[in-house]
Amino acid sequence: MKRYRFKKIDAFASGGSSGNPAGYVSLLPDDEISDEDMQRIGRELKGFVSETGFLREGTPGECDLAIRYFSCEREVEFCGHATIAIMDDVVRSDDRFRNRESLLLKTNKGVVTVWNRTREDGMVYIRAPEPEFSDARPGAAETAAALELDVRDIDPAIPIGVVNAGLDTMLVPLVSLDACIRCSPDYMTLRTFALAHSVDVVVIYTRETEFLGHDLHSRVFAPTFGYLEDPATGSGNAALGNFLIRQNLWTGRSLVIEQGPDRENPNIVRLLRPDDGGLMFGGGGQVRIDGSYVLSGGVRPGQPV
């Protein structure tokens, strides 16, 4: 039997929004854990959190901390909401980082910068991995059918795009907030579509928002990871931000994005273009469970206690 420090943290939770739950396993230097153990924990947490991050000490001279992510089905190269949740907790609870302005975090997509803005803004910002743009342009009719939308719901003024800012992400522009809210795709249909086009995630978005001062409303579907929808997402919205920059549709410094199917209480994701280039996404976290995860030898399933 193995026991690990465990927290459940809701990323991007604020006001009436519920955020996006992430699991956080904090590994001590002497903790032994295999890839199979991490995948098993991810599988056992299906329906409880969408992804779990496994954090350990970094390599001196390279990074402060290192992280890997697992969903219920497979390892995830980069998970934005889990990074927000875990890094927000780290800079608030670890005396080594509480007063640091920034730290370096190693992921499978490279080393990313974390800005500690908990005192100023009540959140952390994560520098998204450098974007990779694809020339793939799925047809509007096929895309609409996979999303169970009318082809007229897709905005013809903006092309459908594919960008990797951590995950291969298809970006589908819609003409209205109503279309974005009522979109209700079938899990297996959308999963088949995503796999056929070699994408991990499908993002729908519109420039129409519910609240003044907000710039976009998005929803993020992740059927290739074993669940339909991510309620609040860093990497998906980072891909969207990079795509808008490339299309000359975002020329300012910041974006405020409403996300999710709840019109009245959306989750809020913030994007920022720092002076030194690149793109950062920001948010905070709410710790809901703080305890241990017990991974048994197979007699009983692991469980947070």
Coordinates of C-alpha atoms in Angstrom, one line a residue:
M1 CA 0.0 0.0 0.0
K2 CA 1.3 3.5 -1.0
R3 CA 0.1 6.8 0.5
Y4 CA 0.6 10.2 -1.3
R5 CA -0.2 13.7 -0.3
F6 CA -3.4 14.6 -2.3
K7 CA -5.6 17.7 -2.9
K8 CA -8.6 18.3 -5.0
I9 CA -8.5 21.9 -6.3
D10 CA -11.1 23.7 -8.5
A11 CA -9.3 25.9 -11.0
F12 CA -10.8 29.2 -12.3
A13 CA -13.5 29.0 -9.6
S14 CA -14.9 32.5 -8.7
G15 CA -18.2 34.0 -7.7
G16 CA -21.0 31.6 -8.7
S17 CA -18.9 29.5 -11.0
S18 CA -17.7 26.1 -10.0
G19 CA -14.4 26.1 -11.9
N20 CA -12.7 22.9 -13.2
P21 CA -11.6 20.2 -10.7
A22 CA -8.0 19.0 -10.8
G23 CA -6.3 16.3 -8.7
Y24 CA -2.9 17.2 -7.2
V25 CA -0.5 14.6 -6.0
S26 CA 2.5 16.2 -4.2
L27 CA 5.5 13.8 -4.5
L28 CA 8.2 13.8 -1.8
P29 CA 11.8 13.1 -2.9
D30 CA 11.6 9.5 -1.5
D31 CA 8.1 8.8 -3.0
E32 CA 8.2 6.0 -5.5
I33 CA 5.5 6.0 -8.2
S34 CA 5.4 4.4 -11.6
D35 CA 3.7 5.4 -14.8
E36 CA 1.3 2.6 -14.2
D37 CA 0.5 4.0 -10.7
M38 CA -0.1 7.5 -12.1
Q39 CA -2.4 6.2 -14.8
R40 CA -4.2 4.1 -12.2
I41 CA -4.8 7.1 -10.0
G42 CA -6.1 9.0 -13.1
R43 CA -8.4 6.2 -13.9
E44 CA -9.7 5.8 -10.4
L45 CA -10.5 9.6 -10.2
K46 CA -12.7 9.5 -13.4
G47 CA -15.8 11.6 -12.8
F48 CA -14.2 13.2 -9.8
V49 CA -11.5 15.3 -11.6
S50 CA -10.7 15.6 -15.3
E51 CA -6.9 15.4 -14.9
T52 CA -4.5 14.8 -12.1
G53 CA -1.1 16.5 -11.8
F54 CA 1.9 14.7 -10.2
L55 CA 4.4 17.3 -8.9
R56 CA 7.9 16.7 -7.7
E57 CA 11.1 18.7 -7.1
G58 CA 12.8 20.0 -10.2
T59 CA 16.4 19.7 -11.4
P60 CA 18.7 22.4 -10.0
G61 CA 19.7 24.8 -12.8
E62 CA 16.9 23.7 -15.0
C63 CA 13.6 24.2 -13.2
D64 CA 12.1 24.6 -9.7
L65 CA 9.5 21.9 -10.1
A66 CA 8.4 19.3 -12.5
I67 CA 4.9 18.0 -13.3
R68 CA 3.2 15.2 -15.3
Y69 CA -0.6 15.0 -16.0
F70 CA -2.9 12.0 -16.4
S71 CA -6.5 11.8 -17.4
C72 CA -8.6 8.6 -16.9
E73 CA -7.4 7.3 -20.3
R74 CA -3.9 8.5 -20.9
E75 CA -1.0 10.8 -20.1
V76 CA -1.7 14.4 -21.1
E77 CA 1.2 16.4 -22.5
F78 CA 0.1 19.7 -20.9
C79 CA -3.0 20.5 -18.8
G80 CA -3.7 24.2 -18.3
H81 CA -6.4 24.1 -15.6
A82 CA -4.4 21.6 -13.5
T83 CA -1.3 23.8 -13.8
I84 CA -3.3 26.8 -12.6
A85 CA -4.8 24.9 -9.7
I86 CA -1.6 23.4 -8.5
M87 CA 0.7 26.4 -9.0
D88 CA -1.9 28.7 -7.2
D89 CA -1.7 26.3 -4.2
V90 CA 2.1 26.0 -4.4
V91 CA 2.8 29.8 -4.2
R92 CA 0.2 30.2 -1.4
S93 CA 1.3 27.2 0.8
D94 CA 5.1 26.7 0.1
D95 CA 7.3 29.2 1.9
R96 CA 10.0 28.8 -0.7
F97 CA 7.7 30.3 -3.4
R98 CA 5.4 32.5 -1.4
N99 CA 7.4 35.7 -2.1
R100 CA 8.8 34.7 -5.5
E101 CA 7.6 36.7 -8.5
S102 CA 8.1 33.7 -10.8
L103 CA 9.2 30.1 -10.9
L104 CA 10.0 27.6 -13.6
L105 CA 7.9 24.4 -14.1
K106 CA 9.0 21.5 -16.3
T107 CA 6.3 19.8 -18.3
N108 CA 6.3 17.4 -21.2
K109 CA 6.0 20.4 -23.5
G110 CA 9.1 22.1 -22.1
V111 CA 9.8 24.4 -19.2
V112 CA 7.2 27.1 -18.6
T113 CA 7.2 30.3 -16.5
V114 CA 4.7 30.7 -13.7
W115 CA 4.0 34.3 -12.5
N116 CA 2.9 34.7 -8.9
R117 CA 0.3 37.4 -8.9
T118 CA -1.7 36.1 -5.9
R119 CA -1.2 39.4 -3.9
E120 CA -1.9 41.7 -6.8
D121 CA -4.6 39.9 -8.8
G122 CA -5.5 36.9 -6.6
M123 CA -4.2 34.5 -9.3
V124 CA -1.2 33.0 -11.1
Y125 CA -0.3 33.3 -14.7
I126 CA 1.2 30.4 -16.8
R127 CA 3.2 31.0 -19.9
A128 CA 1.7 28.8 -22.6
P129 CA 4.0 26.5 -24.6
E130 CA 5.0 28.1 -27.9
P131 CA 2.2 27.6 -30.4
E132 CA 2.4 25.3 -33.4
F133 CA 0.0 26.1 -36.2
S134 CA -1.5 23.5 -38.6
D135 CA -2.8 24.1 -42.2
A136 CA -5.6 21.7 -41.6
R137 CA -9.0 23.2 -42.4
P138 CA -11.9 20.8 -41.6
G139 CA -15.0 21.5 -43.6
A140 CA -17.8 23.5 -41.9
A141 CA -20.5 21.0 -42.8
E142 CA -18.6 18.1 -41.3
T143 CA -17.7 20.1 -38.2
A144 CA -21.2 21.3 -37.6
A145 CA -22.5 17.7 -37.9
A146 CA -20.0 16.5 -35.4
L147 CA -21.1 19.2 -32.9
E148 CA -24.8 18.7 -33.7
L149 CA -25.1 22.3 -34.9
D150 CA -26.5 23.8 -38.1
V151 CA -23.8 24.8 -40.5
R152 CA -25.3 28.3 -40.3
D153 CA -24.2 28.4 -36.7
I154 CA -20.5 28.5 -37.8
D155 CA -19.1 31.9 -38.5
P156 CA -18.0 32.1 -42.1
A157 CA -15.9 35.2 -41.5
I158 CA -13.3 33.3 -39.5
P159 CA -11.7 30.1 -40.6
I160 CA -11.7 26.9 -38.6
G161 CA -8.2 26.5 -37.3
V162 CA -6.0 23.9 -35.6
V163 CA -3.3 25.1 -33.1
N164 CA -1.2 23.4 -30.5
A165 CA -0.5 25.5 -27.4
G166 CA -0.1 22.4 -25.2
L167 CA -2.6 20.1 -27.0
D168 CA -3.7 19.8 -30.6
T169 CA -6.8 22.0 -30.6
M170 CA -9.4 22.6 -33.2
L171 CA -11.0 26.1 -33.0
V172 CA -14.5 26.6 -34.3
P173 CA -16.0 30.1 -34.6
L174 CA -19.8 30.5 -34.0
V175 CA -22.0 33.3 -35.0
S176 CA -23.8 33.7 -31.6
L177 CA -23.8 33.1 -27.9
D178 CA -27.1 31.2 -28.3
A179 CA -25.4 28.7 -30.6
C180 CA -22.5 28.3 -28.2
I181 CA -24.7 27.7 -25.2
R182 CA -27.1 25.2 -26.9
C183 CA -24.4 23.1 -28.5
S184 CA -24.8 19.6 -27.1
P185 CA -22.7 17.1 -29.1
D186 CA -22.7 13.3 -28.7
Y187 CA -19.6 12.1 -26.9
M188 CA -18.8 9.2 -29.3
T189 CA -19.6 11.2 -32.4
L190 CA -17.3 14.0 -31.4
R191 CA -14.6 11.6 -30.2
T192 CA -14.6 9.9 -33.6
F193 CA -14.5 13.2 -35.4
A194 CA -11.6 14.4 -33.2
L195 CA -9.6 11.3 -33.7
A196 CA -10.2 11.4 -37.5
H197 CA -8.7 14.9 -37.6
S198 CA -5.8 14.1 -35.1
V199 CA -6.9 16.7 -32.6
D200 CA -7.1 16.3 -28.8
V201 CA -9.6 19.1 -28.1
V202 CA -12.4 21.0 -29.9
V203 CA -13.1 24.6 -28.9
I204 CA -16.2 26.5 -29.9
Y205 CA -16.2 30.2 -29.4
T206 CA -18.1 33.4 -30.2
R207 CA -17.4 37.1 -29.9
E208 CA -20.8 37.6 -28.4
T209 CA -20.7 37.5 -24.5
E210 CA -23.2 37.6 -21.7
F211 CA -21.4 40.3 -19.7
L212 CA -20.0 43.7 -20.6
G213 CA -16.2 43.9 -20.4
H214 CA -15.8 40.3 -21.5
D215 CA -14.3 39.6 -25.0
L216 CA -15.3 36.0 -25.9
H217 CA -17.4 33.0 -24.8
S218 CA -15.9 29.6 -25.3
R219 CA -16.6 25.9 -24.6
V220 CA -14.0 23.2 -24.7
F221 CA -14.7 19.6 -25.5
A222 CA -12.1 16.9 -24.8
P223 CA -13.6 13.6 -25.8
T224 CA -10.2 12.0 -26.6
F225 CA -9.3 12.1 -22.8
G226 CA -12.4 10.1 -21.7
Y227 CA -14.9 12.9 -21.0
L228 CA -17.0 15.3 -23.0
E229 CA -16.4 18.8 -21.7
D230 CA -13.8 20.8 -19.8
P231 CA -15.6 23.5 -17.9
A232 CA -12.6 25.9 -17.6
T233 CA -9.4 25.5 -19.7
G234 CA -6.0 27.1 -19.9
S235 CA -4.4 25.3 -22.9
G236 CA -7.6 25.4 -25.0
N237 CA -8.1 29.1 -24.5
A238 CA -4.4 29.7 -25.0
A239 CA -4.6 28.0 -28.4
L240 CA -7.6 30.3 -29.2
G241 CA -5.6 33.4 -28.2
N242 CA -2.7 32.5 -30.4
F243 CA -5.0 31.8 -33.3
L244 CA -6.7 35.2 -32.9
I245 CA -3.3 36.9 -32.8
R246 CA -2.3 35.1 -36.0
Q247 CA -5.6 36.2 -37.7
N248 CA -5.1 39.8 -36.5
L249 CA -8.3 39.5 -34.5
W250 CA -6.6 40.3 -31.1
T251 CA -4.2 43.3 -31.1
G252 CA -4.6 44.3 -27.4
R253 CA -2.8 43.2 -24.3
S254 CA -5.5 41.1 -22.5
L255 CA -8.6 39.1 -23.1
V256 CA -11.3 38.0 -20.7
I257 CA -13.0 34.8 -21.8
E258 CA -16.3 33.4 -20.4
Q259 CA -16.3 29.6 -20.6
G260 CA -18.9 26.9 -20.2
P261 CA -22.5 26.1 -20.9
D262 CA -23.8 28.3 -18.0
R263 CA -24.8 31.6 -19.4
E264 CA -25.3 33.3 -16.0
N265 CA -22.3 31.9 -14.1
P266 CA -19.5 31.2 -16.6
N267 CA -16.0 30.4 -15.5
I268 CA -13.5 33.2 -16.3
V269 CA -10.2 32.6 -18.0
R270 CA -7.8 35.6 -18.6
L271 CA -5.2 35.8 -21.3
L272 CA -2.3 38.2 -21.3
R273 CA 0.3 39.2 -23.8
P274 CA 3.4 40.1 -21.8
D275 CA 5.9 42.6 -23.0
D276 CA 8.6 40.0 -23.8
G277 CA 6.2 38.1 -26.2
G278 CA 4.3 34.9 -26.0
L279 CA 1.0 34.4 -24.2
M280 CA 0.0 33.7 -20.6
F281 CA -3.3 32.4 -19.1
G282 CA -4.3 33.3 -15.6
G283 CA -6.7 32.1 -12.9
G284 CA -6.8 31.0 -9.3
G285 CA -7.9 27.9 -7.4
Q286 CA -10.1 26.8 -4.5
V287 CA -8.9 23.8 -2.4
R288 CA -11.8 21.5 -1.8
I289 CA -10.1 18.4 -0.4
D290 CA -6.8 18.2 1.5
G291 CA -5.6 14.8 2.6
S292 CA -3.9 11.6 1.3
Y293 CA -4.4 9.2 -1.6
V294 CA -4.1 5.6 -0.7
L295 CA -3.0 3.3 -3.6
S296 CA -3.6 -0.3 -2.5
G297 CA -1.9 -3.4 -3.8
G298 CA -5.1 -4.3 -5.8
V299 CA -7.3 -5.5 -3.0
R300 CA -9.2 -2.2 -2.8
P301 CA -9.1 0.8 -5.2
G302 CA -7.1 3.9 -4.2
Q303 CA -9.1 6.6 -2.7
P304 CA -8.7 10.2 -1.3
V305 CA -9.1 10.1 2.5

